[in-house]
Amino acid sequence: MPSPAETLPPDAPPPRLELRGITKRFPGCLANDHVDLVLQPGEIHALLGENGAGKSTLVKMIYGVLHPDSGTMLWQGAETTVPDPAGARRLGIGMVFQHFSLFDTLTVTENIALGLDDAGPMDQLADRIRMVSERYGLALDPGRHVFHLSVGERQRVEIVRCLLQDPKLLIMDEPTSVLTPQEAAKLFETLRVLAAEGCTILYISHKLEEIRALCSRATVLRAGKVVGAADPRQETARSLAEMMMGAELSTPERPPQGAAGAARLTVRHLSTTSDNPFATNLKDVSFEVRAGEILGIAGVAGNGQAELMAALSGEVLLADADAVVIEGASAGHLGPRARRELGLAFVPEERLGRGAVPELSLSENALLSGYAREPLVRGGMVHFARARAYAETIIRGFNVVAHGHRAEARSLSGGNLQKFIIGREILQKPKLLVVGQPTWGVDAGAAAAIHKALIDLARSGAAVLVISQDLDELFVLSDRISVLFHGRLSDSRPTHETTVERIGLLMGGLFGTPPDEDGEITRAV
Amino acid sequence: MSFIRLEPRGQASKTMVYATPLLAVALTLLSGFILFMAMGFDPLKALYSFFVAPLTSVRGLGELVVKATPLVLCAVGLAIGFRANVWNIGAEGQLTLGAITGGGLALAFYGEGGWWLLPLMVIGGAIGGAVWAAVPAYLRLRFNASEILTSLMLNYVALLLLNYLVHGPFRDPDGFAFPESRLFEADATLPILWAGTRVHLGALFALMAVAGGWLLIARTFIGFQIKVIGLTPAAAGYAGFDQKRIVWLTLLLSGALAGIAGMGEIAGPIGQITASISPGYGYTAIIVAFLGRLHPVGILLAALLMALSFIGGEAAQIAMGLPKAITGVFQGMLLFFLLASDVLIRYRVRFGARRVAA
């Protein structure tokens, strides 16, 4: 079979980047297995795949963070190796990582200077930043300190840093996972301008609707191999997901909610203060979650979600005992254990390192929160046989792919660990479940299973609170939606009476906007 | 490209957890062999007199147990704390306080003792050590002061307190102003367990500490909480484990065990309160705890090995005229090789250039 480059007419320019037979093996897993990829100048190319399919490994090799075991890489037609990220930048490859590497206490210019190999005088750099940011519509004040910036603005800093080096290939890893729909729309405009100027963009995302709107070609990875290529514009999100999974996707259905029951969680005038200057204090937050319903709280990260989660779990005790009422009992002064005994179960946003101990086995991780409501401890002694049985029940009931109850938590993929944690909490038959970012970074198959479990739990009579940045997810799950912005919570609206646009505006801080203005903002994707 | 590479293992090797201490001992012996040879001694004879000769007599074996006893008692307590990230460096001071309170009771009831005096001294020693450890616990929880520094500094306070007492209130009235207490009466002395040696009842306490420590770590819910706090404090907070309670518990427990060790020294081999009751057991116990992998059974073996380095060093001084520093050299080499070979738990060694698959 001829390689794709050879099928082009002889006078066509060489592809910007061509990978041939790239293979990378890690101990115990083949991360990339003879991967071929061709990126043309000026295209926006999607790289699709479930968690663990090998997407990050592949882009890390392109950016010189990792090195292939075998295979060749051609840059504008010439064979090349990328020794390290500095070498990648010299070639003209830029990358915006999912997690930012910015110093809060430095200004935008200072942060950008730190990431450049040749920064030059600061005032000239500030001028260049201003120029680039105007040219691509990335509003940014070079003199501001990073801790003042919103997440979207922080991402702009990272993008501008790449653009200052005139990249010919820009790699973006899950860029919109932290943006409001409106911010994402702005980002897409920028990316389209860049592509029109000839820059190639390699785009990684789990959000298939986005990819359909933005990308002209897609390469699909599964278990380290290229399993297909597609024009996303000709596909549906469902067909793309099924390509990634290699199986049919079952989307959970949300049966109509019955009559909402009694309030299981009532939060009244909850305000917090923190010693941490970068924390977002909650300001007079009030809401309730009733039996049988799912309340979704939307919002861009850093608007008080972490503080709200800590106040609800009991990891931070409150001054006012009545600010949090669980099952009719004032819980503000109670710690996590006492709240669990009242019927609370809790799935934190950080799976590894809070929801589970990485080095411990699944049966020990089952004990971690299971001790409060399951008979796993007797007379101060751990009943290990019961903990094992409980872990096995979770593994079977929630289709967790793991090497039995002895597997260390860190050996599980993100989606499987999340299924385990959610299973551990749901099997305790909670009266109230609080979940943070239930499917962040989780692939479509596991996400569907998690969504179904949450809906089933609510329909069986529990109250469920979901705090998430993913609006698509909240619209699938929630009966009502509120938005958290700068520590304030908007009034909730029934999901069927609101739209993604309206919630998006609230996420940007436009509380109390007249509804007739909503129509002017079209949805990002 | 180098010809020796470290390649990460998929997960920690269980075999290596147990094999690396043995490897460290082997490497220590090998280095000792080379060292003795370089110094012009017959290496086999020197190693024999250091590591084997002390084990060939009943007296030598007895001394091994006598020296291992306080090491085990201190190290088991320390290891439980270390597992919870509570870094008690003050076992030496807590041991000293146990000797002061336990011995103080022996002196207070001098001449009026009975069967009840020894149990009272054990409890008194435990309380003395625990109170000394309570100071760093309070300072950490109230003022967020590092227990590493506070517990270490209290060691010197304890030593000065002991010096003051043996020069003053505890001094033997008939002792010609020597800084020593009276010799304890039989009622205040731990019975000898093994005739012909100095092995005393404290050895039994040490074994009980090993068994109790294992039970606590491996079977109880408290032990599970300690493990989670040590590995991932955020997960412990999520699960609702009371971290303050664990700081109190581990510090009081290790203080009490060190206190019992100190009381055992003055009521056992020493038989009175003197200005020097410990050759640094509380510090050596830190090495013992890590050499024993913070596991009570491992600690038992490690304590015997460290005790051997104490008496082997003395024996080699006498038999071969080796310098006194040899004990420290061997203890240092052992810890060095152990820490170095620990890399094998997570990595395997590969020889030859990296294979590039075609």
PDB file of N, CA, C and O in Angstrom, chain A residues 188-245:
ATOM      1  N   PHE A 188     -12.087  28.914  18.883  1.00  0.00           N
ATOM      2  CA  PHE A 188     -12.218  28.316  17.557  1.00  0.00           C
ATOM      3  C   PHE A 188     -11.968  29.349  16.467  1.00  0.00           C
ATOM      4  O   PHE A 188     -11.351  29.043  15.452  1.00  0.00           O
ATOM      5  N   GLU A 189     -12.450  30.573  16.694  1.00  0.00           N
ATOM      6  CA  GLU A 189     -12.186  31.628  15.702  1.00  0.00           C
ATOM      7  C   GLU A 189     -10.680  31.793  15.522  1.00  0.00           C
ATOM      8  O   GLU A 189     -10.177  31.860  14.403  1.00  0.00           O
ATOM      9  N   THR A 190      -9.982  31.866  16.650  1.00  0.00           N
ATOM     10  CA  THR A 190      -8.525  32.015  16.580  1.00  0.00           C
ATOM     11  C   THR A 190      -7.892  30.871  15.809  1.00  0.00           C
ATOM     12  O   THR A 190      -7.037  31.075  14.948  1.00  0.00           O
ATOM     13  N   LEU A 191      -8.319  29.660  16.123  1.00  0.00           N
ATOM     14  CA  LEU A 191      -7.703  28.501  15.473  1.00  0.00           C
ATOM     15  C   LEU A 191      -7.975  28.516  13.976  1.00  0.00           C
ATOM     16  O   LEU A 191      -7.107  28.172  13.165  1.00  0.00           O
ATOM     17  N   ARG A 192      -9.189  28.971  13.592  1.00  0.00           N
ATOM     18  CA  ARG A 192      -9.503  29.008  12.155  1.00  0.00           C
ATOM     19  C   ARG A 192      -8.630  30.037  11.445  1.00  0.00           C
ATOM     20  O   ARG A 192      -8.168  29.808  10.330  1.00  0.00           O
ATOM     21  N   VAL A 193      -8.403  31.195  12.090  1.00  0.00           N
ATOM     22  CA  VAL A 193      -7.526  32.211  11.488  1.00  0.00           C
ATOM     23  C   VAL A 193      -6.127  31.632  11.312  1.00  0.00           C
ATOM     24  O   VAL A 193      -5.497  31.751  10.257  1.00  0.00           O
ATOM     25  N   LEU A 194      -5.643  30.974  12.351  1.00  0.00           N
ATOM     26  CA  LEU A 194      -4.309  30.380  12.290  1.00  0.00           C
ATOM     27  C   LEU A 194      -4.196  29.385  11.147  1.00  0.00           C
ATOM     28  O   LEU A 194      -3.228  29.392  10.383  1.00  0.00           O
ATOM     29  N   ALA A 195      -5.209  28.528  11.025  1.00  0.00           N
ATOM     30  CA  ALA A 195      -5.172  27.510   9.988  1.00  0.00           C
ATOM     31  C   ALA A 195      -5.196  28.164   8.610  1.00  0.00           C
ATOM     32  O   ALA A 195      -4.489  27.747   7.695  1.00  0.00           O
ATOM     33  N   ALA A 196      -5.995  29.227   8.477  1.00  0.00           N
ATOM     34  CA  ALA A 196      -6.083  29.919   7.186  1.00  0.00           C
ATOM     35  C   ALA A 196      -4.722  30.495   6.802  1.00  0.00           C
ATOM     36  O   ALA A 196      -4.413  30.632   5.617  1.00  0.00           O
ATOM     37  N   GLU A 197      -3.930  30.832   7.816  1.00  0.00           N
ATOM     38  CA  GLU A 197      -2.598  31.366   7.518  1.00  0.00           C
ATOM     39  C   GLU A 197      -1.585  30.267   7.224  1.00  0.00           C
ATOM     40  O   GLU A 197      -0.411  30.544   7.005  1.00  0.00           O
ATOM     41  N   GLY A 198      -2.018  29.020   7.285  1.00  0.00           N
ATOM     42  CA  GLY A 198      -1.127  27.925   6.915  1.00  0.00           C
ATOM     43  C   GLY A 198      -0.603  27.115   8.080  1.00  0.00           C
ATOM     44  O   GLY A 198       0.139  26.155   7.880  1.00  0.00           O
ATOM     45  N   CYS A 199      -0.960  27.504   9.302  1.00  0.00           N
ATOM     46  CA  CYS A 199      -0.497  26.734  10.463  1.00  0.00           C
ATOM     47  C   CYS A 199      -1.328  25.451  10.569  1.00  0.00           C
ATOM     48  O   CYS A 199      -2.544  25.464  10.398  1.00  0.00           O
ATOM     49  N   THR A 200      -0.649  24.346  10.823  1.00  0.00           N
ATOM     50  CA  THR A 200      -1.350  23.085  11.016  1.00  0.00           C
ATOM     51  C   THR A 200      -1.708  22.951  12.493  1.00  0.00           C
ATOM     52  O   THR A 200      -0.903  23.289  13.360  1.00  0.00           O
ATOM     53  N   ILE A 201      -2.912  22.476  12.768  1.00  0.00           N
ATOM     54  CA  ILE A 201      -3.312  22.312  14.166  1.00  0.00           C
ATOM     55  C   ILE A 201      -3.704  20.858  14.401  1.00  0.00           C
ATOM     56  O   ILE A 201      -4.518  20.295  13.662  1.00  0.00           O
ATOM     57  N   LEU A 202      -3.064  20.263  15.386  1.00  0.00           N
ATOM     58  CA  LEU A 202      -3.415  18.899  15.789  1.00  0.00           C
ATOM     59  C   LEU A 202      -4.219  19.030  17.072  1.00  0.00           C
ATOM     60  O   LEU A 202      -3.732  19.546  18.076  1.00  0.00           O
ATOM     61  N   TYR A 203      -5.472  18.566  17.032  1.00  0.00           N
ATOM     62  CA  TYR A 203      -6.439  18.906  18.060  1.00  0.00           C
ATOM     63  C   TYR A 203      -6.917  17.639  18.763  1.00  0.00           C
ATOM     64  O   TYR A 203      -7.455  16.735  18.134  1.00  0.00           O
ATOM     65  N   ILE A 204      -6.701  17.593  20.077  1.00  0.00           N
ATOM     66  CA  ILE A 204      -7.144  16.429  20.854  1.00  0.00           C
ATOM     67  C   ILE A 204      -8.315  16.848  21.726  1.00  0.00           C
ATOM     68  O   ILE A 204      -8.215  17.848  22.443  1.00  0.00           O
ATOM     69  N   SER A 205      -9.402  16.120  21.677  1.00  0.00           N
ATOM     70  CA  SER A 205     -10.531  16.457  22.541  1.00  0.00           C
ATOM     71  C   SER A 205     -11.444  15.259  22.675  1.00  0.00           C
ATOM     72  O   SER A 205     -11.509  14.398  21.798  1.00  0.00           O
ATOM     73  N   HIS A 206     -12.142  15.203  23.812  1.00  0.00           N
ATOM     74  CA  HIS A 206     -13.190  14.195  23.981  1.00  0.00           C
ATOM     75  C   HIS A 206     -14.521  14.713  23.491  1.00  0.00           C
ATOM     76  O   HIS A 206     -15.489  13.972  23.421  1.00  0.00           O
ATOM     77  N   LYS A 207     -14.592  16.028  23.226  1.00  0.00           N
ATOM     78  CA  LYS A 207     -15.885  16.612  22.882  1.00  0.00           C
ATOM     79  C   LYS A 207     -16.096  16.493  21.377  1.00  0.00           C
ATOM     80  O   LYS A 207     -15.556  17.270  20.595  1.00  0.00           O
ATOM     81  N   LEU A 208     -16.884  15.513  21.007  1.00  0.00           N
ATOM     82  CA  LEU A 208     -16.984  15.153  19.601  1.00  0.00           C
ATOM     83  C   LEU A 208     -17.741  16.210  18.796  1.00  0.00           C
ATOM     84  O   LEU A 208     -17.442  16.426  17.623  1.00  0.00           O
ATOM     85  N   GLU A 209     -18.688  16.902  19.425  1.00  0.00           N
ATOM     86  CA  GLU A 209     -19.419  17.948  18.709  1.00  0.00           C
ATOM     87  C   GLU A 209     -18.462  19.054  18.271  1.00  0.00           C
ATOM     88  O   GLU A 209     -18.552  19.591  17.168  1.00  0.00           O
ATOM     89  N   GLU A 210     -17.527  19.364  19.168  1.00  0.00           N
ATOM     90  CA  GLU A 210     -16.517  20.357  18.854  1.00  0.00           C
ATOM     91  C   GLU A 210     -15.689  19.957  17.658  1.00  0.00           C
ATOM     92  O   GLU A 210     -15.409  20.759  16.773  1.00  0.00           O
ATOM     93  N   ILE A 211     -15.293  18.712  17.656  1.00  0.00           N
ATOM     94  CA  ILE A 211     -14.438  18.215  16.589  1.00  0.00           C
ATOM     95  C   ILE A 211     -15.184  18.261  15.265  1.00  0.00           C
ATOM     96  O   ILE A 211     -14.622  18.626  14.237  1.00  0.00           O
ATOM     97  N   ARG A 212     -16.471  17.964  15.317  1.00  0.00           N
ATOM     98  CA  ARG A 212     -17.270  18.019  14.087  1.00  0.00           C
ATOM     99  C   ARG A 212     -17.334  19.442  13.563  1.00  0.00           C
ATOM    100  O   ARG A 212     -17.356  19.686  12.362  1.00  0.00           O
ATOM    101  N   ALA A 213     -17.371  20.418  14.470  1.00  0.00           N
ATOM    102  CA  ALA A 213     -17.500  21.807  14.034  1.00  0.00           C
ATOM    103  C   ALA A 213     -16.165  22.367  13.542  1.00  0.00           C
ATOM    104  O   ALA A 213     -16.154  23.272  12.713  1.00  0.00           O
ATOM    105  N   LEU A 214     -15.071  21.851  14.059  1.00  0.00           N
ATOM    106  CA  LEU A 214     -13.788  22.518  13.853  1.00  0.00           C
ATOM    107  C   LEU A 214     -12.879  21.799  12.870  1.00  0.00           C
ATOM    108  O   LEU A 214     -12.166  22.443  12.094  1.00  0.00           O
ATOM    109  N   CYS A 215     -12.872  20.490  12.873  1.00  0.00           N
ATOM    110  CA  CYS A 215     -11.792  19.758  12.206  1.00  0.00           C
ATOM    111  C   CYS A 215     -12.228  19.261  10.840  1.00  0.00           C
ATOM    112  O   CYS A 215     -13.390  18.913  10.616  1.00  0.00           O
ATOM    113  N   SER A 216     -11.246  19.210   9.919  1.00  0.00           N
ATOM    114  CA  SER A 216     -11.559  18.735   8.583  1.00  0.00           C
ATOM    115  C   SER A 216     -11.130  17.284   8.395  1.00  0.00           C
ATOM    116  O   SER A 216     -11.591  16.621   7.476  1.00  0.00           O
ATOM    117  N   ARG A 217     -10.224  16.801   9.230  1.00  0.00           N
ATOM    118  CA  ARG A 217      -9.868  15.392   9.161  1.00  0.00           C
ATOM    119  C   ARG A 217      -9.677  14.862  10.575  1.00  0.00           C
ATOM    120  O   ARG A 217      -9.349  15.617  11.489  1.00  0.00           O
ATOM    121  N   ALA A 218      -9.838  13.573  10.723  1.00  0.00           N
ATOM    122  CA  ALA A 218      -9.644  12.971  12.042  1.00  0.00           C
ATOM    123  C   ALA A 218      -8.942  11.642  11.879  1.00  0.00           C
ATOM    124  O   ALA A 218      -9.191  10.918  10.920  1.00  0.00           O
ATOM    125  N   THR A 219      -8.033  11.349  12.793  1.00  0.00           N
ATOM    126  CA  THR A 219      -7.396  10.042  12.855  1.00  0.00           C
ATOM    127  C   THR A 219      -7.812   9.420  14.176  1.00  0.00           C
ATOM    128  O   THR A 219      -7.767  10.075  15.217  1.00  0.00           O
ATOM    129  N   VAL A 220      -8.254   8.174  14.117  1.00  0.00           N
ATOM    130  CA  VAL A 220      -8.790   7.524  15.310  1.00  0.00           C
ATOM    131  C   VAL A 220      -7.805   6.461  15.786  1.00  0.00           C
ATOM    132  O   VAL A 220      -7.377   5.603  15.013  1.00  0.00           O
ATOM    133  N   LEU A 221      -7.442   6.534  17.062  1.00  0.00           N
ATOM    134  CA  LEU A 221      -6.560   5.545  17.675  1.00  0.00           C
ATOM    135  C   LEU A 221      -7.373   4.655  18.602  1.00  0.00           C
ATOM    136  O   LEU A 221      -8.270   5.115  19.294  1.00  0.00           O
ATOM    137  N   ARG A 222      -7.045   3.365  18.588  1.00  0.00           N
ATOM    138  CA  ARG A 222      -7.616   2.471  19.583  1.00  0.00           C
ATOM    139  C   ARG A 222      -6.518   1.495  19.989  1.00  0.00           C
ATOM    140  O   ARG A 222      -5.901   0.893  19.107  1.00  0.00           O
ATOM    141  N   ALA A 223      -6.272   1.386  21.289  1.00  0.00           N
ATOM    142  CA  ALA A 223      -5.253   0.474  21.820  1.00  0.00           C
ATOM    143  C   ALA A 223      -3.923   0.636  21.099  1.00  0.00           C
ATOM    144  O   ALA A 223      -3.271  -0.331  20.739  1.00  0.00           O
ATOM    145  N   GLY A 224      -3.537   1.889  20.841  1.00  0.00           N
ATOM    146  CA  GLY A 224      -2.225   2.157  20.275  1.00  0.00           C
ATOM    147  C   GLY A 224      -2.137   2.063  18.765  1.00  0.00           C
ATOM    148  O   GLY A 224      -1.097   2.355  18.190  1.00  0.00           O
ATOM    149  N   LYS A 225      -3.209   1.633  18.106  1.00  0.00           N
ATOM    150  CA  LYS A 225      -3.166   1.492  16.644  1.00  0.00           C
ATOM    151  C   LYS A 225      -4.107   2.493  15.986  1.00  0.00           C
ATOM    152  O   LYS A 225      -5.133   2.849  16.555  1.00  0.00           O
ATOM    153  N   VAL A 226      -3.747   2.874  14.748  1.00  0.00           N
ATOM    154  CA  VAL A 226      -4.677   3.685  13.972  1.00  0.00           C
ATOM    155  C   VAL A 226      -5.767   2.752  13.459  1.00  0.00           C
ATOM    156  O   VAL A 226      -5.472   1.776  12.768  1.00  0.00           O
ATOM    157  N   VAL A 227      -7.013   3.025  13.826  1.00  0.00           N
ATOM    158  CA  VAL A 227      -8.091   2.141  13.387  1.00  0.00           C
ATOM    159  C   VAL A 227      -8.993   2.807  12.369  1.00  0.00           C
ATOM    160  O   VAL A 227      -9.927   2.193  11.875  1.00  0.00           O
ATOM    161  N   GLY A 228      -8.719   4.071  12.060  1.00  0.00           N
ATOM    162  CA  GLY A 228      -9.584   4.674  11.056  1.00  0.00           C
ATOM    163  C   GLY A 228      -9.263   6.131  10.867  1.00  0.00           C
ATOM    164  O   GLY A 228      -8.551   6.758  11.650  1.00  0.00           O
ATOM    165  N   ALA A 229      -9.770   6.653   9.760  1.00  0.00           N
ATOM    166  CA  ALA A 229      -9.655   8.067   9.474  1.00  0.00           C
ATOM    167  C   ALA A 229     -11.027   8.495   8.997  1.00  0.00           C
ATOM    168  O   ALA A 229     -11.780   7.679   8.464  1.00  0.00           O
ATOM    169  N   ALA A 230     -11.368   9.734   9.246  1.00  0.00           N
ATOM    170  CA  ALA A 230     -12.707  10.170   8.871  1.00  0.00           C
ATOM    171  C   ALA A 230     -12.684  11.660   8.621  1.00  0.00           C
ATOM    172  O   ALA A 230     -11.761  12.363   9.047  1.00  0.00           O
ATOM    173  N   ASP A 231     -13.700  12.120   7.935  1.00  0.00           N
ATOM    174  CA  ASP A 231     -13.970  13.547   7.859  1.00  0.00           C
ATOM    175  C   ASP A 231     -15.050  13.816   8.890  1.00  0.00           C
ATOM    176  O   ASP A 231     -16.200  13.428   8.696  1.00  0.00           O
ATOM    177  N   PRO A 232     -14.692  14.430  10.016  1.00  0.00           N
ATOM    178  CA  PRO A 232     -15.669  14.568  11.111  1.00  0.00           C
ATOM    179  C   PRO A 232     -16.938  15.290  10.681  1.00  0.00           C
ATOM    180  O   PRO A 232     -18.005  15.081  11.263  1.00  0.00           O
ATOM    181  N   ARG A 233     -16.812  16.143   9.658  1.00  0.00           N
ATOM    182  CA  ARG A 233     -17.996  16.893   9.241  1.00  0.00           C
ATOM    183  C   ARG A 233     -19.046  15.977   8.633  1.00  0.00           C
ATOM    184  O   ARG A 233     -20.217  16.313   8.579  1.00  0.00           O
ATOM    185  N   GLN A 234     -18.592  14.800   8.150  1.00  0.00           N
ATOM    186  CA  GLN A 234     -19.523  13.850   7.532  1.00  0.00           C
ATOM    187  C   GLN A 234     -20.044  12.833   8.545  1.00  0.00           C
ATOM    188  O   GLN A 234     -20.830  11.978   8.190  1.00  0.00           O
ATOM    189  N   GLU A 235     -19.554  12.892   9.787  1.00  0.00           N
ATOM    190  CA  GLU A 235     -19.928  11.884  10.779  1.00  0.00           C
ATOM    191  C   GLU A 235     -20.842  12.517  11.818  1.00  0.00           C
ATOM    192  O   GLU A 235     -20.973  13.728  11.898  1.00  0.00           O
ATOM    193  N   THR A 236     -21.446  11.645  12.628  1.00  0.00           N
ATOM    194  CA  THR A 236     -22.159  12.150  13.798  1.00  0.00           C
ATOM    195  C   THR A 236     -21.274  11.895  15.019  1.00  0.00           C
ATOM    196  O   THR A 236     -20.340  11.101  14.961  1.00  0.00           O
ATOM    197  N   ALA A 237     -21.597  12.598  16.096  1.00  0.00           N
ATOM    198  CA  ALA A 237     -20.827  12.387  17.322  1.00  0.00           C
ATOM    199  C   ALA A 237     -20.900  10.922  17.722  1.00  0.00           C
ATOM    200  O   ALA A 237     -19.936  10.331  18.207  1.00  0.00           O
ATOM    201  N   ARG A 238     -22.056  10.335  17.489  1.00  0.00           N
ATOM    202  CA  ARG A 238     -22.239   8.940  17.874  1.00  0.00           C
ATOM    203  C   ARG A 238     -21.347   8.017  17.040  1.00  0.00           C
ATOM    204  O   ARG A 238     -20.696   7.117  17.570  1.00  0.00           O
ATOM    205  N   SER A 239     -21.295   8.269  15.718  1.00  0.00           N
ATOM    206  CA  SER A 239     -20.490   7.379  14.882  1.00  0.00           C
ATOM    207  C   SER A 239     -19.008   7.547  15.211  1.00  0.00           C
ATOM    208  O   SER A 239     -18.243   6.585  15.183  1.00  0.00           O
ATOM    209  N   LEU A 240     -18.598   8.768  15.561  1.00  0.00           N
ATOM    210  CA  LEU A 240     -17.194   8.976  15.958  1.00  0.00           C
ATOM    211  C   LEU A 240     -16.897   8.217  17.243  1.00  0.00           C
ATOM    212  O   LEU A 240     -15.858   7.568  17.379  1.00  0.00           O
ATOM    213  N   ALA A 241     -17.814   8.301  18.197  1.00  0.00           N
ATOM    214  CA  ALA A 241     -17.606   7.616  19.481  1.00  0.00           C
ATOM    215  C   ALA A 241     -17.514   6.117  19.262  1.00  0.00           C
ATOM    216  O   ALA A 241     -16.691   5.431  19.871  1.00  0.00           O
ATOM    217  N   GLU A 242     -18.367   5.604  18.374  1.00  0.00           N
ATOM    218  CA  GLU A 242     -18.356   4.157  18.152  1.00  0.00           C
ATOM    219  C   GLU A 242     -17.078   3.729  17.452  1.00  0.00           C
ATOM    220  O   GLU A 242     -16.562   2.644  17.692  1.00  0.00           O
ATOM    221  N   MET A 243     -16.536   4.611  16.580  1.00  0.00           N
ATOM    222  CA  MET A 243     -15.246   4.326  15.960  1.00  0.00           C
ATOM    223  C   MET A 243     -14.150   4.209  17.020  1.00  0.00           C
ATOM    224  O   MET A 243     -13.286   3.340  16.956  1.00  0.00           O
ATOM    225  N   MET A 244     -14.195   5.131  18.004  1.00  0.00           N
ATOM    226  CA  MET A 244     -13.185   5.122  19.055  1.00  0.00           C
ATOM    227  C   MET A 244     -13.303   3.872  19.913  1.00  0.00           C
ATOM    228  O   MET A 244     -12.307   3.276  20.312  1.00  0.00           O
ATOM    229  N   MET A 245     -14.537   3.494  20.213  1.00  0.00           N
ATOM    230  CA  MET A 245     -14.751   2.380  21.138  1.00  0.00           C
ATOM    231  C   MET A 245     -14.646   1.047  20.428  1.00  0.00           C
ATOM    232  O   MET A 245     -14.331   0.034  21.046  1.00  0.00           O
TER     233      MET A 245
END
